[in-house]
XYZ file of C-alpha atoms in Angstrom:
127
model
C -55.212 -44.543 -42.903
C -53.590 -46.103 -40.304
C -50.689 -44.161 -38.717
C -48.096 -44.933 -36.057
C -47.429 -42.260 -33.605
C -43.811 -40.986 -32.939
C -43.495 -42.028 -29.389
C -45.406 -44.328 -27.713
C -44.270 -47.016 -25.405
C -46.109 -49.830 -23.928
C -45.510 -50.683 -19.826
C -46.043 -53.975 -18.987
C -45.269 -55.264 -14.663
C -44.669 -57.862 -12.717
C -44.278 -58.150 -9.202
C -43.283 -60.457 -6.481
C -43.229 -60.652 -2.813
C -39.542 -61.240 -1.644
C -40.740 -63.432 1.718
C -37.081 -63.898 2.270
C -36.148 -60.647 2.305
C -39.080 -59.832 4.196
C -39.311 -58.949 8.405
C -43.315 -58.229 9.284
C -42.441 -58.605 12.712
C -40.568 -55.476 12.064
C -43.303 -53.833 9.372
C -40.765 -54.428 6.814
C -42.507 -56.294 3.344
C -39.716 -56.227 0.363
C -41.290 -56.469 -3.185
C -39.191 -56.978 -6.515
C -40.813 -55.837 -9.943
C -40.046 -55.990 -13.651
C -41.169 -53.965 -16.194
C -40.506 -54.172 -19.873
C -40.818 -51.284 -22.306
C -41.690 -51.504 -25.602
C -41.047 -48.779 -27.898
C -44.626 -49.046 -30.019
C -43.472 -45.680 -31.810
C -42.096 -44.499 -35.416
C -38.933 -42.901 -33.811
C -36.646 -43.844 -31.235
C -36.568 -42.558 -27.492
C -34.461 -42.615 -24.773
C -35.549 -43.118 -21.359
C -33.352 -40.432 -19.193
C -35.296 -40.100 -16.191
C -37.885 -41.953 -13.175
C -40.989 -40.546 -11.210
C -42.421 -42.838 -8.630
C -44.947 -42.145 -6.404
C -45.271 -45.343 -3.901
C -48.336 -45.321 -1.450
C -48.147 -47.692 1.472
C -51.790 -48.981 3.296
C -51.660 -46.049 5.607
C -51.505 -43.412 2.791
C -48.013 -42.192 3.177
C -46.449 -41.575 0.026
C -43.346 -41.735 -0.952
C -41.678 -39.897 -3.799
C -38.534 -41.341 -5.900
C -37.261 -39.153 -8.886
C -33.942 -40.305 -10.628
C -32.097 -40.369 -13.689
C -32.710 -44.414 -15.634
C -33.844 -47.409 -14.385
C -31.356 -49.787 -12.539
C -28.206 -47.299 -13.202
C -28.992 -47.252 -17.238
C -30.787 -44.892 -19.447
C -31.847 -47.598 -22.216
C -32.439 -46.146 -25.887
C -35.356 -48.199 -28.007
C -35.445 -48.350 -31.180
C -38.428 -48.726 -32.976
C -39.940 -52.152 -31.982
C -37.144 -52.475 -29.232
C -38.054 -53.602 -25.662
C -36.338 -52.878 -22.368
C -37.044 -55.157 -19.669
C -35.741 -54.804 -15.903
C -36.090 -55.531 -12.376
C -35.934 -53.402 -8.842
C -37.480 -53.480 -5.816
C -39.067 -51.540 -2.829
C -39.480 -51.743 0.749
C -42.990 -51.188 2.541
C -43.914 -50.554 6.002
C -47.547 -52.258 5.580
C -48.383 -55.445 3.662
C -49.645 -54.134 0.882
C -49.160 -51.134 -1.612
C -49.808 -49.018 -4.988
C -46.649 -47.782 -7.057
C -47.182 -45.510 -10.171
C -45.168 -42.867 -12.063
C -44.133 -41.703 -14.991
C -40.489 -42.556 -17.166
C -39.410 -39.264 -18.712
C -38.143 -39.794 -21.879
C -35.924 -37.710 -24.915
C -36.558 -38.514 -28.855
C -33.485 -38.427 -31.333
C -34.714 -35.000 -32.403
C -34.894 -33.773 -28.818
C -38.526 -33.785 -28.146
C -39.485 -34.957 -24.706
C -42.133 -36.355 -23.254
C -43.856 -38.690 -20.514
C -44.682 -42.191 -20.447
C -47.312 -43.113 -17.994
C -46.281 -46.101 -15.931
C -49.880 -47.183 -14.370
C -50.699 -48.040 -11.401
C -49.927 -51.545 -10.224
C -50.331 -53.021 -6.225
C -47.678 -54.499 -4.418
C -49.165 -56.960 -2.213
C -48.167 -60.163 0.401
C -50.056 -63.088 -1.026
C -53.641 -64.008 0.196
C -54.322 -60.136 2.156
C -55.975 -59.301 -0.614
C -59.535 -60.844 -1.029
């Protein structure tokens, strides 16, 4: 038997190095990323809520709660997707971002979706 779970979202990303935007002279790397979110799931889900935890090359972390993504708190229906785009601002060439979206069902039941970890990195420093 093959059953659907209630809530389950898939996380895909995509980044980009903003060179632009971007002073390394002045350890200042900007990266944009967009992430879509799929509601996989039997019910619908609301995402309410952000927890980032963004690691530059010398280890310092940074940590970013907030309610949404991008000043909205999208609801998915079944099969629905969400897809957006932000940024952040590193001290070092490259980095890790990961985190977690903390979402609400229509029946109230919360719960976490995983965002995995994905690298924020300058083009050609990493081999």
């Amino acid at each position: 038997m093959n059953e659907t779970a209630d809530y389950s979202l898939e996380i895909q990303i995509a980044t980009q190095f903003l060179d632009e935007e971007s002073a390394p002279d002045d350890d200042r790397y900007v990266f944009a990323y967009t992430i879509r979110i799929r509601n996989l799931g039997r019910l619908p889900a609301q995402l309410v809520g952000r927890h980032w935890l963004i690691t530059d090359a010398n280890g310092r972390i940074e940590e970013v709660h907030g309610d949404g993504v991008v000043g909205e708190q999208p609801r998915l229906e079944p099969g629905e997707q969400f897809t957006y785009t932000s940024g952040a601002t590193l001290p070092t060439s490259v980095g890790t971002m990961e985190g977690r979206y903390d979402m609400v069902g229509d029946d109230g039941t919360r719960f976490d979706a995983p965002i995995p970890p994905f690298t924020l990195a300058v083009p050609r420093t990493l081999h």
